Short mmCIF file of C-alpha atoms in Angstrom, two decimals:
data_model
loop_
_atom_site.label_atom_id
_atom_site.label_comp_id
_atom_site.label_asym_id
_atom_site.label_seq_id
_atom_site.Cartn_x
_atom_site.Cartn_y
_atom_site.Cartn_z
CA MET A 1 43.44 135.66 56.01
CA ASN A 2 43.30 139.44 55.87
CA ASP A 3 42.13 142.12 53.47
CA CYS A 4 45.42 144.00 53.15
CA LYS A 5 45.52 146.03 49.93
CA LEU A 6 48.85 146.24 48.11
CA VAL A 7 49.79 148.39 45.10
CA PHE A 8 52.93 147.00 43.47
CA ILE A 9 54.74 149.33 41.04
CA SER A 10 57.11 147.51 38.69
CA PRO A 11 59.34 148.40 35.71
CA LYS A 12 58.62 144.96 34.22
CA PHE A 13 55.65 142.87 33.20
CA PRO A 14 56.32 139.97 35.57
CA ILE A 15 53.39 137.70 34.71
CA ALA A 16 54.32 134.52 32.80
CA SER A 17 57.83 135.93 32.45
CA THR A 18 60.80 133.95 31.16
CA GLU A 19 63.21 136.11 33.20
CA ALA A 20 64.27 135.22 36.74
CA ARG A 21 63.23 138.55 38.25
CA GLY A 22 59.79 138.36 36.65
CA ARG A 23 59.24 134.85 38.03
CA VAL A 24 60.30 136.07 41.47
CA ILE A 25 57.70 138.85 41.49
CA GLU A 26 54.89 136.71 40.11
CA ASN A 27 55.46 133.95 42.65
CA TYR A 28 55.67 136.10 45.72
CA LEU A 29 52.56 138.07 44.70
CA LYS A 30 50.77 134.74 44.24
CA CYS A 31 51.88 133.66 47.68
CA LEU A 32 50.70 136.88 49.33
CA TYR A 33 47.31 136.40 47.68
CA GLU A 34 46.89 132.66 48.26
CA LYS A 35 48.32 132.39 51.79
CA TYR A 36 47.47 135.78 53.27
CA GLY A 37 44.57 137.15 51.25
CA TYR A 38 46.27 140.29 49.90
CA LYS A 39 44.25 142.30 47.39
CA ILE A 40 46.87 143.27 44.82
CA THR A 41 46.94 145.99 42.19
CA LEU A 42 49.91 145.55 39.86
CA VAL A 43 51.04 148.68 38.01
CA CYS A 44 53.64 148.02 35.30
CA VAL A 45 55.54 150.88 33.68
CA THR A 46 56.82 149.14 30.58
CA ASN A 47 56.64 149.00 26.80
CA ASP A 48 57.11 145.22 26.82
CA ALA A 49 53.74 144.04 28.14
CA PRO A 50 51.73 141.74 25.84
CA GLU A 51 48.48 143.15 24.52
CA ASN A 52 45.15 141.98 25.95
CA PHE A 53 46.83 139.78 28.54
CA PRO A 54 44.16 138.23 30.79
CA ARG A 55 44.33 139.40 34.40
CA PRO A 56 45.48 136.53 36.65
CA ASN A 57 43.16 135.64 39.52
CA PHE A 58 45.71 136.67 42.16
CA LEU A 59 45.47 140.30 40.99
CA GLU A 60 42.55 142.60 41.76
CA ARG A 61 43.71 144.95 39.02
CA LEU A 62 46.40 144.92 36.32
CA ILE A 63 47.36 148.34 34.97
CA ILE A 64 49.89 148.88 32.17
CA LEU A 65 51.43 152.31 31.71
CA LYS A 66 53.75 153.07 28.80
CA GLN A 67 57.25 154.33 29.48
CA PRO A 68 58.14 157.84 28.39
CA SER A 69 59.11 158.28 24.74
CA VAL A 70 62.80 157.89 23.87
CA ALA A 71 63.01 161.65 23.32
CA LYS A 72 61.53 162.28 26.78
CA GLN A 73 63.88 159.71 28.32
CA ILE A 74 66.90 161.40 26.79
CA PHE A 75 65.71 164.85 27.86
CA ASN A 76 65.12 163.70 31.44
CA VAL A 77 68.47 161.90 31.61
CA LEU A 78 70.32 164.95 30.31
CA LEU A 79 68.56 167.40 32.61
CA TYR A 80 67.86 165.48 35.81
CA SER A 81 70.77 163.03 35.84
CA LEU A 82 73.67 164.60 33.96
CA VAL A 83 73.05 168.26 34.86
CA LEU A 84 71.09 168.30 38.13
CA GLN A 85 72.23 164.83 39.32
CA ARG A 86 68.92 164.20 41.07
CA ALA A 87 68.67 160.47 40.43
CA PRO A 88 70.30 157.64 38.42
CA MET A 89 69.87 157.60 34.67
CA GLN A 90 67.96 154.32 34.82
CA CYS A 91 65.19 156.04 36.81
CA TYR A 92 64.43 158.32 33.87
CA LEU A 93 63.78 155.43 31.53
CA TYR A 94 60.59 154.98 33.59
CA TRP A 95 59.73 158.31 35.22
CA SER A 96 57.92 161.37 33.93
CA LYS A 97 55.75 164.00 35.56
CA ALA A 98 52.69 162.65 33.72
CA LEU A 99 53.32 159.10 34.92
CA ASP A 100 53.91 160.36 38.45
CA LYS A 101 50.47 161.98 38.42
CA SER A 102 48.85 158.86 36.96
CA ILE A 103 50.34 156.58 39.61
CA TYR A 104 49.35 158.98 42.39
CA GLN A 105 45.75 158.91 41.12
CA ILE A 106 45.76 155.10 41.00
CA VAL A 107 47.01 154.92 44.59
CA LYS A 108 44.47 157.50 45.70
CA GLU A 109 41.66 155.49 44.09
CA VAL A 110 42.77 152.11 45.50
CA ASN A 111 43.60 153.55 48.96
CA PRO A 112 46.00 150.68 49.76
CA ASP A 113 47.59 149.66 53.02
CA ILE A 114 50.96 149.18 51.29
CA VAL A 115 52.59 150.69 48.21
CA LEU A 116 55.68 148.83 47.04
CA CYS A 117 58.05 150.31 44.45
CA GLU A 118 60.39 147.81 42.80
CA LEU A 119 64.11 148.55 42.34
CA VAL A 120 66.02 151.83 42.23
CA ARG A 121 64.41 152.68 38.91
CA MET A 122 60.95 152.92 40.52
CA SER A 123 62.14 154.80 43.61
CA LEU A 124 61.08 158.22 42.27
CA TYR A 125 57.46 157.10 42.63
CA ARG A 126 56.62 157.76 46.29
CA PRO A 127 52.82 158.00 46.54
CA ARG A 128 52.34 158.46 50.26
CA LEU A 129 48.77 158.78 51.51
CA ASN A 130 47.91 156.62 54.55
CA ASN A 131 49.99 153.71 53.32
CA LEU A 132 53.17 151.92 54.27
CA LEU A 133 55.69 152.95 51.60
CA VAL A 134 58.13 150.18 50.65
CA CYS A 135 61.03 150.03 48.19
CA GLU A 136 62.08 146.52 47.18
CA LEU A 137 65.64 147.27 46.06
CA ALA A 138 66.50 143.58 45.55
CA ASP A 139 70.24 144.23 45.00
CA LEU A 140 72.68 147.04 45.63
CA PHE A 141 73.32 147.79 41.98
CA SER A 142 76.15 150.18 42.81
CA ILE A 143 78.30 147.19 43.80
CA ARG A 144 77.76 145.64 40.37
CA TYR A 145 78.52 148.88 38.55
CA ARG A 146 81.71 149.44 40.53
CA GLN A 147 82.92 145.98 39.53
CA GLN A 148 81.94 146.42 35.87
CA SER A 149 83.47 149.88 35.56
CA LYS A 150 86.90 148.30 35.87
CA LYS A 151 86.22 145.84 33.04
CA THR A 152 84.49 147.79 30.30
CA LYS A 153 86.62 146.24 27.55
CA GLN A 154 85.19 142.80 28.35
CA ILE A 155 81.56 144.00 28.22
CA SER A 156 79.82 143.98 24.83
CA SER A 157 77.24 146.55 25.91
CA ILE A 158 76.73 148.26 29.24
CA MET A 159 73.00 148.52 28.42
CA GLY A 160 72.74 144.73 28.16
CA GLN A 161 69.17 143.61 27.45
CA TYR A 162 68.04 147.25 27.10
CA SER A 163 70.32 147.94 24.10
CA SER A 164 67.58 147.43 21.51
CA ARG A 165 65.47 150.24 22.99
CA PHE A 166 67.80 153.06 22.00
CA TRP A 167 68.71 154.72 18.76
CA THR A 168 71.59 153.08 16.85
CA LEU A 169 73.76 156.21 17.00
CA ILE A 170 73.38 156.47 20.79
CA MET A 171 74.30 152.80 21.27
CA ALA A 172 77.34 153.19 18.98
CA ILE A 173 78.58 156.04 21.18
CA LEU A 174 77.80 154.26 24.45
CA ASN A 175 79.73 151.17 23.36
CA VAL A 176 83.01 152.98 22.74
CA SER A 177 85.37 151.90 25.53
CA TRP A 178 85.97 155.34 27.05
CA ALA A 179 82.24 156.17 26.88
CA LYS A 180 81.28 152.90 28.61
CA ARG A 181 83.76 153.59 31.40
CA LEU A 182 82.63 157.21 31.82
CA LEU A 183 78.94 156.31 31.81
CA LEU A 184 79.31 153.40 34.23
CA ASN A 185 81.32 155.49 36.69
CA PHE A 186 78.79 158.31 36.53
CA GLU A 187 75.81 155.98 36.97
CA MET A 188 77.61 154.14 39.78
CA GLN A 189 77.99 157.40 41.70
CA LEU A 190 74.35 158.36 41.16
CA VAL A 191 73.14 154.89 42.23
CA GLU A 192 75.36 154.91 45.34
CA LYS A 193 73.92 158.31 46.26
CA ALA A 194 70.35 157.06 45.63
CA GLU A 195 70.78 153.84 47.59
CA LYS A 196 72.12 155.78 50.56
CA ALA A 197 69.18 158.24 50.44
CA ILE A 198 66.27 155.91 49.58
CA PRO A 199 65.84 154.55 53.16
CA LYS A 200 65.13 158.14 54.29
CA HIS A 201 62.22 158.46 51.83
CA PHE A 202 60.56 155.07 52.46
CA ASP A 203 59.20 153.35 55.55
CA LEU A 204 60.78 150.02 54.64
CA ILE A 205 63.54 148.82 52.32
CA THR A 206 64.02 145.15 51.41
CA LEU A 207 67.06 143.39 49.92
CA VAL A 208 67.58 139.76 48.94
CA SER A 209 71.05 139.41 50.49
CA PRO A 210 71.61 139.53 54.27
CA ALA A 211 75.13 140.85 53.63
CA GLU A 212 73.76 143.78 51.62
CA VAL A 213 71.17 144.52 54.32
CA GLU A 214 73.99 145.06 56.79
CA LEU A 215 75.99 147.13 54.30
CA LEU A 216 73.10 149.48 53.49
CA ARG A 217 72.24 149.91 57.15
CA GLU A 218 75.83 150.97 57.74
CA VAL A 219 76.20 153.45 54.85
CA SER A 220 72.70 154.97 55.20
CA GLY A 221 72.61 155.11 58.99
CA MET A 222 69.05 153.78 58.82
CA GLY A 223 67.55 150.71 60.49
CA ASN A 224 64.48 150.25 58.26
CA ILE A 225 66.24 147.78 55.95
CA GLU A 226 65.23 144.11 56.06
CA TRP A 227 66.07 140.80 54.43
CA ALA A 228 63.37 139.50 52.07
CA PRO A 229 64.81 136.73 49.88
CA ASN A 230 64.14 135.52 46.37
CA GLY A 231 62.77 132.03 46.06
CA THR A 232 61.95 129.03 43.92
CA ASN A 233 59.19 126.47 43.46
CA PRO A 234 59.65 122.92 44.74
CA PRO A 235 61.10 120.55 42.10
CA LYS A 236 58.83 119.72 39.20
CA TYR A 237 60.42 116.28 38.81
CA ALA A 238 60.84 113.61 41.48
CA LEU A 239 64.24 113.76 43.14
CA ALA A 240 64.37 109.97 43.42
CA SER A 241 64.54 109.70 39.62
CA HIS A 242 67.44 112.11 39.30
CA GLN A 243 70.65 110.57 38.05
CA PRO A 244 72.95 112.62 35.81
CA ARG A 245 73.47 110.94 32.46
CA GLU A 246 76.64 112.71 31.34
CA ASN A 247 79.40 115.01 32.53
CA VAL A 248 77.26 118.05 31.81
CA ILE A 249 78.13 121.44 33.33
CA LEU A 250 75.40 124.08 33.32
CA PHE A 251 75.35 127.86 33.36
CA ILE A 252 72.06 129.77 33.24
CA GLY A 253 71.39 133.47 32.66
CA ILE A 254 70.30 136.19 30.25
CA LEU A 255 73.45 136.22 28.18
CA ASN A 256 73.66 139.87 27.13
CA VAL A 257 73.56 140.99 30.77
CA PRO A 258 77.15 142.16 31.37
CA HIS A 259 77.93 140.09 34.47
CA ASN A 260 76.60 136.90 32.83
CA GLU A 261 78.53 137.48 29.61
CA GLU A 262 81.68 138.16 31.60
CA ALA A 263 81.23 134.98 33.68
CA VAL A 264 80.77 132.73 30.63
CA LEU A 265 83.77 134.16 28.77
CA HIS A 266 85.93 133.90 31.89
CA PHE A 267 84.90 130.27 32.49
CA VAL A 268 85.56 129.19 28.92
CA SER A 269 88.89 131.01 28.65
CA ASN A 270 90.41 130.30 32.06
CA ILE A 271 88.69 127.27 33.61
CA TYR A 272 87.02 125.00 31.05
CA PRO A 273 90.21 123.94 29.18
CA ARG A 274 91.67 122.60 32.43
CA ILE A 275 88.49 120.62 33.10
CA LYS A 276 88.50 119.19 29.57
CA SER A 277 92.09 118.04 29.94
CA GLU A 278 91.07 115.87 32.92
CA VAL A 279 87.49 114.95 31.90
CA PRO A 280 87.50 114.99 28.07
CA ASP A 281 83.84 114.02 27.61
CA THR A 282 82.57 117.08 29.52
CA LYS A 283 79.95 119.28 27.87
CA PHE A 284 79.22 122.88 28.85
CA PHE A 285 75.61 124.00 28.36
CA VAL A 286 75.14 127.78 28.40
CA ILE A 287 71.39 128.25 28.74
CA GLY A 288 69.74 131.61 28.16
CA LYS A 289 68.45 134.02 25.59
CA ASN A 290 70.27 136.85 23.80
CA PRO A 291 73.81 135.46 23.53
CA THR A 292 76.32 138.13 22.59
CA PRO A 293 78.58 137.71 19.53
CA GLY A 294 81.42 136.85 21.91
CA ILE A 295 79.43 133.98 23.44
CA GLU A 296 78.15 132.75 20.06
CA SER A 297 81.71 132.53 18.78
CA LEU A 298 82.58 129.99 21.51
CA VAL A 299 80.60 127.29 19.72
CA GLU A 300 82.74 127.69 16.60
CA VAL A 301 85.89 127.01 18.63
CA ASP A 302 84.68 124.07 20.74
CA GLU A 303 81.75 121.83 19.80
CA SER A 304 81.40 120.65 23.42
CA ILE A 305 80.08 124.13 24.28
CA ILE A 306 76.35 124.12 23.57
CA LEU A 307 73.99 127.11 23.37
CA PRO A 308 70.41 125.80 23.52
CA GLY A 309 69.02 129.35 23.64
CA PHE A 310 65.78 129.86 25.51
CA VAL A 311 64.54 126.56 26.98
CA ASP A 312 60.84 126.00 27.73
CA ASP A 313 61.43 123.40 30.43
CA ILE A 314 64.68 124.42 32.05
CA GLU A 315 64.17 122.04 34.99
CA LEU A 316 64.32 119.08 32.63
CA LEU A 317 67.86 120.07 31.66
CA ILE A 318 68.91 120.99 35.19
CA GLN A 319 67.88 117.71 36.76
CA GLU A 320 70.00 115.75 34.28
CA ALA A 321 73.17 117.78 34.84
CA LYS A 322 76.13 116.81 36.97
CA LEU A 323 77.44 120.23 37.95
CA PHE A 324 76.25 123.83 38.06
CA VAL A 325 78.73 126.70 37.87
CA ALA A 326 78.42 130.34 38.91
CA PRO A 327 81.82 131.84 37.98
CA MET A 328 80.62 135.42 38.52
CA LEU A 329 83.29 138.11 38.70
CA SER A 330 80.80 140.93 39.16
CA GLY A 331 77.23 141.25 40.35
CA SER A 332 75.22 141.85 43.49
CA GLY A 333 72.35 140.38 45.45
CA VAL A 334 71.65 136.66 45.17
CA GLN A 335 71.86 134.52 42.03
CA THR A 336 68.42 132.87 41.96
CA LYS A 337 69.70 130.45 39.33
CA LEU A 338 71.58 128.71 42.16
CA PHE A 339 68.31 127.70 43.81
CA GLU A 340 67.20 125.92 40.63
CA ALA A 341 70.28 123.69 40.76
CA MET A 342 70.34 123.23 44.53
CA LYS A 343 66.73 122.06 44.78
CA TYR A 344 67.59 119.12 42.50
CA GLY A 345 70.71 118.27 44.45
CA ILE A 346 73.09 119.45 41.72
CA PRO A 347 76.46 120.33 43.27
CA VAL A 348 77.51 123.95 42.71
CA VAL A 349 80.93 125.50 42.21
CA SER A 350 80.82 129.27 42.53
CA THR A 351 82.92 132.29 43.21
CA GLU A 352 82.67 133.88 46.65
CA LEU A 353 80.67 136.71 45.11
CA SER A 354 77.95 134.30 43.89
CA ALA A 355 77.67 132.47 47.21
CA ARG A 356 77.81 135.50 49.50
CA GLY A 357 74.08 136.19 49.68
CA ILE A 358 73.01 132.58 50.34
CA VAL A 359 71.79 131.78 53.84
CA ASN A 360 73.96 129.05 55.41
CA ALA A 361 76.12 128.87 52.29
CA GLU A 362 78.81 127.04 54.25
CA GLN A 363 76.30 124.22 54.89
CA SER A 364 74.93 124.05 51.34
CA GLY A 365 77.58 121.85 49.76
CA PHE A 366 78.95 124.74 47.72
CA ALA A 367 82.53 124.70 46.58
CA VAL A 368 83.59 128.35 46.70
CA CYS A 369 86.66 129.31 44.67
CA ASN A 370 87.87 132.62 43.30
CA GLU A 371 91.07 131.45 41.59
CA SER A 372 90.71 129.76 38.21
CA ASP A 373 92.95 126.78 39.06
CA ALA A 374 91.04 126.06 42.28
CA PHE A 375 87.69 126.49 40.51
CA ALA A 376 88.71 123.99 37.81
CA ALA A 377 90.03 121.55 40.43
CA GLU A 378 86.71 121.57 42.31
CA CYS A 379 84.77 121.02 39.08
CA ILE A 380 87.00 118.07 38.20
CA LYS A 381 86.61 116.62 41.69
CA ILE A 382 82.80 116.69 41.42
CA LEU A 383 82.72 115.31 37.87
CA LYS A 384 84.89 112.39 38.99
CA ALA A 385 83.13 111.84 42.34
CA SER A 386 81.50 108.55 43.24
CA SER A 387 77.72 108.39 43.09
CA SER A 388 77.43 108.46 46.89
CA ASP A 389 79.80 111.43 47.32
CA TRP A 390 78.02 113.31 44.54
CA SER A 391 74.61 112.68 46.11
CA SER A 392 75.86 113.67 49.57
CA LEU A 393 76.95 117.08 48.28
CA GLY A 394 73.62 117.60 46.56
CA MET A 395 71.54 116.74 49.62
CA LYS A 396 73.07 119.67 51.50
CA GLY A 397 71.81 122.08 48.85
CA ILE A 398 68.34 120.53 48.88
CA LYS A 399 68.12 121.08 52.64
CA VAL A 400 69.15 124.77 52.53
CA VAL A 401 66.72 125.60 49.70
CA SER A 402 63.76 123.73 51.17
CA GLU A 403 64.19 125.43 54.56
CA ASN A 404 64.76 128.99 53.33
CA TYR A 405 63.84 129.59 49.71
CA TYR A 406 60.60 127.87 48.75
CA TRP A 407 57.88 130.41 48.03
CA GLU A 408 55.89 129.59 51.14
CA SER A 409 58.88 130.62 53.29
CA VAL A 410 59.52 133.72 51.18
CA GLY A 411 55.89 134.84 51.34
CA LYS A 412 55.80 134.32 55.08
CA ARG A 413 58.90 136.48 55.44
CA PHE A 414 57.43 139.33 53.35
CA HIS A 415 54.09 139.17 55.17
CA SER A 416 55.72 139.25 58.63
CA VAL A 417 57.98 142.18 57.69
CA PHE A 418 55.03 144.11 56.23
CA ASP A 419 52.99 143.48 59.38
CA LEU A 420 55.84 144.59 61.62
CA TYR A 421 56.34 147.89 59.81
CA ARG A 422 52.62 148.58 59.44
CA SER A 423 52.29 148.28 63.22
CA LYS A 424 55.21 150.69 63.64
CA LEU A 425 53.56 153.13 61.25
CA ASN A 426 50.34 153.05 63.27
CA GLN A 427 52.00 153.62 66.61
CA PRO A 428 51.40 157.05 68.18
CA LYS A 429 54.20 159.51 67.47
#
């Protein structure tokens, strides 16, 4: 155990979160506290935190700071992003001079060994005193934006889950096809520029995908970029009791996030009918909150498509499924939803994009297909597989997840990387 002090600066309230990213942050902070004795101050810049939330025992301090007002956000975006092009627009949903001063004072008071800023949107906060300064980028968002910029007609809203935070008139303008394309291209360029520059301003950068680590090292010319994966908890339910009851296919995600909406619509339009023609009793469960009108309309066309909405015990549904699909056409990083299926031995069919960030993906039992016909064929093959063949595929996924992605492994990876870079920081110049 050690007494390392960590200040974690986040644009979300990750405690008891229903979102994948929130669960990731909560679990790896817990692991750093429980396994390695970190003393953690969590600073959340968000308007979405619950009031009077009790501080969890793995946090020394929990500090909630409100985001700038909408008027201030718009002013900062117009001036600093659109005119001066200093940083991506998303940064100015969370940054202001007043907040910058507040966070600096918090860091000065805590005097931590490590300050970690989460995602590109927190990268303008760089409180450097005597601390290791880390940016946990998670994904290279510019990759996602580049993919989405070519498909703006298929995206209901480029703001996704953030749409409700802006004035109706602004959202109406942003959702016109030409405006979506213009905005995405502009933000993509700003994010690419930021991602290339961020390693020069921080001591350490972490990403969840080994492939994106290598890419960012190449484009930035910097070597201070390391792999630090997402993770999952061990199965809640006993694997021995797991037998799928029906030909159920699962998809999981926040459904108004553009790449999830696109994936569901693509699967239903181009893949699912071919599966149904061969396996008529198949059901497709699309699990997640905030379905877009386009996704909601699918139920009216086909009653075998089921939208349960938000599910309290998602593992209960997962462990009874026969197949998990990740038909992503855009996105970056690693799809943590895959771990939830793999740990229960659920075979996965995914596009190459979804599987790319998984360690030892070729040994995980994945079927990787980019073409719709091939994707449907693999789904049909798994749905029709014998019990022994089905179980054999699933066991491969269980092995990869248990060896690389349980929280104990993830926490150990973060702790070792932090220790390595702290020792570099303390070396004589």
